[in-house]
GROMACS .gro file of C-alpha atoms in nm:
model
  338
    1UNK     CA    1   9.668   8.383   7.735
    2UNK     CA    2   9.424   8.092   7.755
    3UNK     CA    3   9.315   7.920   8.076
    4UNK     CA    4   9.539   7.616   8.022
    5UNK     CA    5   9.854   7.825   8.005
    6UNK     CA    6   9.745   8.002   8.324
    7UNK     CA    7   9.701   7.661   8.488
    8UNK     CA    8  10.049   7.560   8.377
    9UNK     CA    9  10.189   7.880   8.527
   10UNK     CA   10   9.995   7.818   8.849
   11UNK     CA   11  10.137   7.465   8.865
   12UNK     CA   12  10.493   7.589   8.814
   13UNK     CA   13  10.457   7.854   9.086
   14UNK     CA   14  10.301   7.615   9.336
   15UNK     CA   15  10.555   7.338   9.271
   16UNK     CA   16  10.853   7.572   9.285
   17UNK     CA   17  10.736   7.726   9.614
   18UNK     CA   18  10.678   7.378   9.757
   19UNK     CA   19  10.992   7.199   9.632
   20UNK     CA   20  11.240   7.486   9.587
   21UNK     CA   21  11.349   7.312   9.266
   22UNK     CA   22  11.301   7.417   8.900
   23UNK     CA   23  10.990   7.254   8.754
   24UNK     CA   24  10.985   7.044   8.437
   25UNK     CA   25  10.700   6.970   8.196
   26UNK     CA   26  10.685   6.603   8.291
   27UNK     CA   27  10.644   6.689   8.660
   28UNK     CA   28  10.364   6.936   8.582
   29UNK     CA   29  10.178   6.679   8.371
   30UNK     CA   30  10.212   6.411   8.640
   31UNK     CA   31  10.131   6.619   8.949
   32UNK     CA   32   9.844   6.827   8.814
   33UNK     CA   33   9.525   6.711   8.648
   34UNK     CA   34   9.553   6.931   8.341
   35UNK     CA   35   9.425   6.666   8.098
   36UNK     CA   36   9.709   6.717   7.849
   37UNK     CA   37  10.038   6.545   7.769
   38UNK     CA   38  10.384   6.649   7.882
   39UNK     CA   39  10.453   6.758   7.522
   40UNK     CA   40  10.159   7.002   7.534
   41UNK     CA   41  10.277   7.131   7.871
   42UNK     CA   42  10.623   7.177   7.720
   43UNK     CA   43  10.476   7.390   7.440
   44UNK     CA   44  10.284   7.600   7.694
   45UNK     CA   45  10.601   7.645   7.898
   46UNK     CA   46  10.783   7.763   7.586
   47UNK     CA   47  10.511   8.025   7.537
   48UNK     CA   48  10.531   8.134   7.903
   49UNK     CA   49  10.909   8.160   7.882
   50UNK     CA   50  10.899   8.366   7.565
   51UNK     CA   51  10.641   8.596   7.729
   52UNK     CA   52  10.869   8.645   8.031
   53UNK     CA   53  10.661   8.464   8.295
   54UNK     CA   54  10.912   8.184   8.361
   55UNK     CA   55  11.278   8.128   8.287
   56UNK     CA   56  11.537   7.852   8.285
   57UNK     CA   57  11.801   7.911   8.556
   58UNK     CA   58  12.055   7.692   8.377
   59UNK     CA   59  12.077   7.448   8.086
   60UNK     CA   60  11.889   7.118   8.117
   61UNK     CA   61  11.693   7.248   8.415
   62UNK     CA   62  11.324   7.298   8.461
   63UNK     CA   63  11.167   7.643   8.477
   64UNK     CA   64  11.110   7.885   8.765
   65UNK     CA   65  10.874   8.184   8.780
   66UNK     CA   66  10.994   8.538   8.716
   67UNK     CA   67  10.863   8.841   8.905
   68UNK     CA   68  10.627   8.892   8.613
   69UNK     CA   69  10.505   8.535   8.652
   70UNK     CA   70  10.446   8.577   9.026
   71UNK     CA   71  10.258   8.900   8.953
   72UNK     CA   72  10.022   8.728   8.710
   73UNK     CA   73   9.978   8.437   8.953
   74UNK     CA   74   9.878   8.676   9.234
   75UNK     CA   75   9.649   8.882   9.009
   76UNK     CA   76   9.470   8.569   8.885
   77UNK     CA   77   9.436   8.391   9.220
   78UNK     CA   78   9.097   8.229   9.205
   79UNK     CA   79   9.074   8.194   9.580
   80UNK     CA   80   9.276   8.273   9.889
   81UNK     CA   81   9.359   7.968  10.096
   82UNK     CA   82   9.175   8.045  10.423
   83UNK     CA   83   9.320   7.979  10.764
   84UNK     CA   84   9.196   7.656  10.914
   85UNK     CA   85   8.938   7.667  11.192
   86UNK     CA   86   9.210   7.571  11.441
   87UNK     CA   87   9.437   7.849  11.313
   88UNK     CA   88   9.155   8.104  11.336
   89UNK     CA   89   9.077   8.001  11.694
   90UNK     CA   90   9.445   8.016  11.789
   91UNK     CA   91   9.486   8.363  11.632
   92UNK     CA   92   9.174   8.496  11.805
   93UNK     CA   93   9.271   8.352  12.143
   94UNK     CA   94   9.633   8.470  12.121
   95UNK     CA   95   9.538   8.827  12.032
   96UNK     CA   96   9.239   8.843  12.270
   97UNK     CA   97   9.471   8.775  12.565
   98UNK     CA   98   9.662   9.101  12.506
   99UNK     CA   99   9.649   9.335  12.805
  100UNK     CA  100   9.714   9.667  12.630
  101UNK     CA  101   9.802   9.820  12.293
  102UNK     CA  102  10.175   9.747  12.323
  103UNK     CA  103  10.090   9.385  12.392
  104UNK     CA  104   9.853   9.374  12.094
  105UNK     CA  105  10.127   9.500  11.860
  106UNK     CA  106  10.393   9.271  12.008
  107UNK     CA  107  10.167   8.967  11.978
  108UNK     CA  108  10.057   9.066  11.626
  109UNK     CA  109  10.408   9.096  11.484
  110UNK     CA  110  10.516   8.765  11.644
  111UNK     CA  111  10.202   8.593  11.518
  112UNK     CA  112  10.246   8.715  11.159
  113UNK     CA  113  10.607   8.598  11.155
  114UNK     CA  114  10.512   8.256  11.291
  115UNK     CA  115  10.219   8.208  11.050
  116UNK     CA  116  10.411   8.310  10.737
  117UNK     CA  117  10.772   8.218  10.828
  118UNK     CA  118  10.873   8.560  10.696
  119UNK     CA  119  10.974   8.897  10.836
  120UNK     CA  120  10.671   9.068  10.993
  121UNK     CA  121  10.631   9.444  11.033
  122UNK     CA  122  10.351   9.618  11.226
  123UNK     CA  123  10.297   9.992  11.259
  124UNK     CA  124  10.157  10.115  11.590
  125UNK     CA  125   9.830  10.308  11.548
  126UNK     CA  126   9.924  10.652  11.423
  127UNK     CA  127   9.847  10.947  11.650
  128UNK     CA  128   9.773  11.149  11.338
  129UNK     CA  129   9.480  10.921  11.257
  130UNK     CA  130   9.350  10.876  11.612
  131UNK     CA  131   9.104  11.058  11.838
  132UNK     CA  132   9.121  11.146  12.206
  133UNK     CA  133   8.935  10.896  12.422
  134UNK     CA  134   9.026  11.044  12.760
  135UNK     CA  135   9.269  11.283  12.927
  136UNK     CA  136   9.375  11.223  13.286
  137UNK     CA  137   9.544  11.480  13.510
  138UNK     CA  138   9.705  11.335  13.821
  139UNK     CA  139   9.842  11.548  14.103
  140UNK     CA  140  10.191  11.435  14.208
  141UNK     CA  141  10.279  11.731  14.431
  142UNK     CA  142  10.109  12.072  14.474
  143UNK     CA  143  10.322  12.210  14.188
  144UNK     CA  144  10.367  11.901  13.971
  145UNK     CA  145  10.112  11.694  13.775
  146UNK     CA  146  10.113  11.407  13.530
  147UNK     CA  147   9.915  11.432  13.207
  148UNK     CA  148   9.799  11.104  13.051
  149UNK     CA  149   9.637  11.099  12.706
  150UNK     CA  150   9.459  10.784  12.587
  151UNK     CA  151   9.352  10.758  12.222
  152UNK     CA  152   9.061  10.563  12.074
  153UNK     CA  153   9.309  10.300  11.956
  154UNK     CA  154   9.445  10.244  12.305
  155UNK     CA  155   9.771  10.430  12.256
  156UNK     CA  156   9.886  10.600  12.577
  157UNK     CA  157  10.108  10.909  12.597
  158UNK     CA  158  10.207  11.058  12.930
  159UNK     CA  159  10.406  11.363  13.039
  160UNK     CA  160  10.489  11.531  13.368
  161UNK     CA  161  10.486  11.910  13.402
  162UNK     CA  162  10.577  12.175  13.655
  163UNK     CA  163  10.302  12.422  13.733
  164UNK     CA  164  10.364  12.797  13.776
  165UNK     CA  165  10.176  12.789  14.108
  166UNK     CA  166  10.059  12.537  14.365
  167UNK     CA  167   9.720  12.389  14.284
  168UNK     CA  168   9.466  12.240  14.521
  169UNK     CA  169   9.315  11.901  14.432
  170UNK     CA  170   8.986  12.069  14.333
  171UNK     CA  171   9.174  12.295  14.089
  172UNK     CA  172   9.341  11.993  13.927
  173UNK     CA  173   8.999  11.827  13.891
  174UNK     CA  174   8.863  12.144  13.730
  175UNK     CA  175   9.145  12.154  13.476
  176UNK     CA  176   9.093  11.785  13.402
  177UNK     CA  177   8.723  11.848  13.340
  178UNK     CA  178   8.807  12.143  13.113
  179UNK     CA  179   9.053  11.958  12.893
  180UNK     CA  180   8.820  11.659  12.858
  181UNK     CA  181   8.525  11.882  12.769
  182UNK     CA  182   8.729  12.041  12.491
  183UNK     CA  183   8.925  11.744  12.355
  184UNK     CA  184   8.742  11.420  12.436
  185UNK     CA  185   8.630  11.249  12.114
  186UNK     CA  186   8.809  11.502  11.893
  187UNK     CA  187   9.051  11.391  11.620
  188UNK     CA  188   9.410  11.462  11.716
  189UNK     CA  189   9.449  11.644  11.386
  190UNK     CA  190   9.209  11.909  11.524
  191UNK     CA  191   9.368  11.921  11.870
  192UNK     CA  192   9.626  12.202  11.813
  193UNK     CA  193   9.351  12.449  11.718
  194UNK     CA  194   9.144  12.355  12.024
  195UNK     CA  195   9.442  12.361  12.261
  196UNK     CA  196   9.533  12.713  12.148
  197UNK     CA  197   9.213  12.846  12.310
  198UNK     CA  198   9.231  12.632  12.622
  199UNK     CA  199   9.378  12.887  12.863
  200UNK     CA  200   9.115  13.148  12.778
  201UNK     CA  201   8.841  12.908  12.889
  202UNK     CA  202   8.983  12.864  13.239
  203UNK     CA  203   8.910  13.083  13.541
  204UNK     CA  204   9.156  13.379  13.558
  205UNK     CA  205   9.343  13.237  13.857
  206UNK     CA  206   9.390  12.904  13.673
  207UNK     CA  207   9.500  13.049  13.341
  208UNK     CA  208   9.879  13.033  13.406
  209UNK     CA  209   9.847  12.664  13.492
  210UNK     CA  210   9.612  12.608  13.196
  211UNK     CA  211   9.870  12.771  12.966
  212UNK     CA  212  10.143  12.540  13.097
  213UNK     CA  213   9.911  12.245  13.045
  214UNK     CA  214   9.832  12.361  12.690
  215UNK     CA  215  10.202  12.378  12.601
  216UNK     CA  216  10.259  12.021  12.716
  217UNK     CA  217   9.946  11.903  12.533
  218UNK     CA  218  10.077  12.060  12.213
  219UNK     CA  219  10.413  11.889  12.258
  220UNK     CA  220  10.235  11.557  12.312
  221UNK     CA  221  10.009  11.594  12.010
  222UNK     CA  222  10.248  11.763  11.766
  223UNK     CA  223  10.600  11.665  11.872
  224UNK     CA  224  10.526  11.306  11.977
  225UNK     CA  225  10.351  11.191  11.661
  226UNK     CA  226  10.649  10.989  11.542
  227UNK     CA  227  10.549  10.655  11.399
  228UNK     CA  228  10.650  10.345  11.591
  229UNK     CA  229  10.724  10.015  11.422
  230UNK     CA  230  10.758   9.660  11.551
  231UNK     CA  231  10.958   9.396  11.358
  232UNK     CA  232  10.989   9.021  11.412
  233UNK     CA  233  11.133   8.726  11.225
  234UNK     CA  234  11.430   8.890  11.052
  235UNK     CA  235  11.620   8.566  11.107
  236UNK     CA  236  11.372   8.395  10.871
  237UNK     CA  237  11.552   8.563  10.582
  238UNK     CA  238  11.857   8.348  10.645
  239UNK     CA  239  11.651   8.044  10.545
  240UNK     CA  240  11.619   8.189  10.195
  241UNK     CA  241  11.973   8.312  10.116
  242UNK     CA  242  11.980   8.108   9.794
  243UNK     CA  243  11.697   8.320   9.652
  244UNK     CA  244  11.877   8.652   9.687
  245UNK     CA  245  12.139   8.738   9.427
  246UNK     CA  246  12.316   8.980   9.659
  247UNK     CA  247  12.399   8.987  10.027
  248UNK     CA  248  12.125   8.989  10.290
  249UNK     CA  249  12.317   9.256  10.476
  250UNK     CA  250  12.158   9.549  10.292
  251UNK     CA  251  11.808   9.410  10.352
  252UNK     CA  252  11.874   9.351  10.722
  253UNK     CA  253  12.022   9.700  10.761
  254UNK     CA  254  11.720   9.854  10.586
  255UNK     CA  255  11.488   9.672  10.826
  256UNK     CA  256  11.652   9.864  11.112
  257UNK     CA  257  11.547  10.202  10.969
  258UNK     CA  258  11.198  10.313  11.076
  259UNK     CA  259  11.168  10.561  10.788
  260UNK     CA  260  11.239  10.278  10.544
  261UNK     CA  261  10.987  10.052  10.717
  262UNK     CA  262  10.717  10.319  10.690
  263UNK     CA  263  10.785  10.334  10.314
  264UNK     CA  264  10.770   9.956  10.306
  265UNK     CA  265  10.424   9.948  10.463
  266UNK     CA  266  10.293  10.204  10.218
  267UNK     CA  267  10.125  10.541  10.234
  268UNK     CA  268   9.875  10.618  10.507
  269UNK     CA  269   9.602  10.680  10.250
  270UNK     CA  270   9.617  10.335  10.089
  271UNK     CA  271   9.328  10.223  10.309
  272UNK     CA  272   9.252   9.876  10.440
  273UNK     CA  273   9.298   9.701  10.104
  274UNK     CA  274   9.559   9.431  10.086
  275UNK     CA  275   9.858   9.513   9.864
  276UNK     CA  276  10.118   9.281   9.713
  277UNK     CA  277  10.440   9.426   9.572
  278UNK     CA  278  10.682   9.192   9.397
  279UNK     CA  279  11.046   9.254   9.306
  280UNK     CA  280  11.098   9.579   9.118
  281UNK     CA  281  10.749   9.694   9.215
  282UNK     CA  282  10.907   9.786   9.550
  283UNK     CA  283  11.027  10.146   9.540
  284UNK     CA  284  11.304  10.083   9.794
  285UNK     CA  285  11.620   9.958   9.622
  286UNK     CA  286  11.717   9.725   9.907
  287UNK     CA  287  11.388   9.537   9.867
  288UNK     CA  288  11.398   9.482   9.488
  289UNK     CA  289  11.451   9.108   9.539
  290UNK     CA  290  11.168   9.069   9.787
  291UNK     CA  291  10.792   9.040   9.794
  292UNK     CA  292  10.590   9.250  10.038
  293UNK     CA  293  10.229   9.183  10.142
  294UNK     CA  294  10.061   9.459  10.347
  295UNK     CA  295   9.716   9.552  10.477
  296UNK     CA  296   9.566   9.839  10.675
  297UNK     CA  297   9.388   9.792  11.005
  298UNK     CA  298   9.183  10.001  11.245
  299UNK     CA  299   8.849  10.048  11.419
  300UNK     CA  300   8.646  10.162  11.120
  301UNK     CA  301   8.909  10.391  10.966
  302UNK     CA  302   9.265  10.275  10.903
  303UNK     CA  303   9.506  10.382  11.180
  304UNK     CA  304   9.806  10.167  11.086
  305UNK     CA  305   9.944   9.904  10.853
  306UNK     CA  306  10.100   9.562  10.890
  307UNK     CA  307  10.268   9.322  10.654
  308UNK     CA  308  10.533   9.064  10.581
  309UNK     CA  309  10.847   9.064  10.368
  310UNK     CA  310  11.022   8.765  10.217
  311UNK     CA  311  11.172   8.628   9.896
  312UNK     CA  312  10.964   8.643   9.579
  313UNK     CA  313  10.945   8.262   9.608
  314UNK     CA  314  10.667   8.297   9.862
  315UNK     CA  315  10.349   8.109   9.947
  316UNK     CA  316  10.131   8.395   9.825
  317UNK     CA  317   9.787   8.241   9.895
  318UNK     CA  318   9.887   8.145  10.251
  319UNK     CA  319  10.066   8.475  10.321
  320UNK     CA  320   9.778   8.684  10.187
  321UNK     CA  321   9.530   8.487  10.398
  322UNK     CA  322   9.740   8.532  10.713
  323UNK     CA  323   9.792   8.906  10.671
  324UNK     CA  324   9.426   8.962  10.588
  325UNK     CA  325   9.301   8.753  10.883
  326UNK     CA  326   9.534   8.907  11.141
  327UNK     CA  327   9.455   9.262  11.023
  328UNK     CA  328   9.085   9.185  11.061
  329UNK     CA  329   9.126   9.044  11.413
  330UNK     CA  330   9.334   9.343  11.527
  331UNK     CA  331   9.071   9.579  11.383
  332UNK     CA  332   8.802   9.397  11.581
  333UNK     CA  333   9.004   9.421  11.904
  334UNK     CA  334   9.054   9.796  11.861
  335UNK     CA  335   8.684   9.840  11.782
  336UNK     CA  336   8.582   9.653  12.099
  337UNK     CA  337   8.813   9.868  12.313
  338UNK     CA  338   8.700  10.206  12.182
   0.00000   0.00000   0.00000
């Protein structure tokens, strides 16, 4: 395909996204400086239609892009429309005001939805891909303590446990020192092996309490590694009902399933690269009529993913720019708080 035909396709995609109306050859020739007549544009559109990049929704109408056409448009994007300086400042200020990790995620998912006018989905930093920053042991009563685990991404897990014997404050401090010496800075993936030997490292009189502490630590690390997801902007889908052949109900119901949302965001090993899946490229049946733009984020290594979902008639340059920028800002915030 030559450059002119690609420019015609680009014009059709941009005009259709902007006007929500099928695009004709005369409109393309008038609105875009292609340097050719409407007749030439019409010939190029005939080629694009035959190749499956555009189609005519009904007789005597202009053309609209197909999923294949959107895919080529995204793959051949010459540049991503950057956020304006004002938008960048607003994003940075809004996210920088977050007081903790939950607030960061809540603000991020709201921000993505507002910037893109689509459904936004953000995965909390995964415990499986985090490290222990600090472990706190707080005495509540002589026989009851609270364990607080803070990861390098700011995620906080806390549990209370009953001890087999009363402990003095100095004994609690000693156990806190022991668990931090063994686990601080260690990846949570390595924690079960380290925790298994924890009781043997304690003084004999503290070993029963250290064993109880080890059991709770294992439950926290192994049993509480479920992924958490935040969603915002589902109501935005109702603005696009005309672009879905079926009912929105199945899409909205799928968005309530965390397992489905994890599939939507992609595998954990996809890294920080931005991914765009259009139409049938989505493996989940309920999302075959949607486009999904996702990116990984994290302080150095990827610890979670975020993205947006909407109709295939999407402002791809603007959406890609928003997802990329917000993922970068969140990564910087997590890096600063390590």
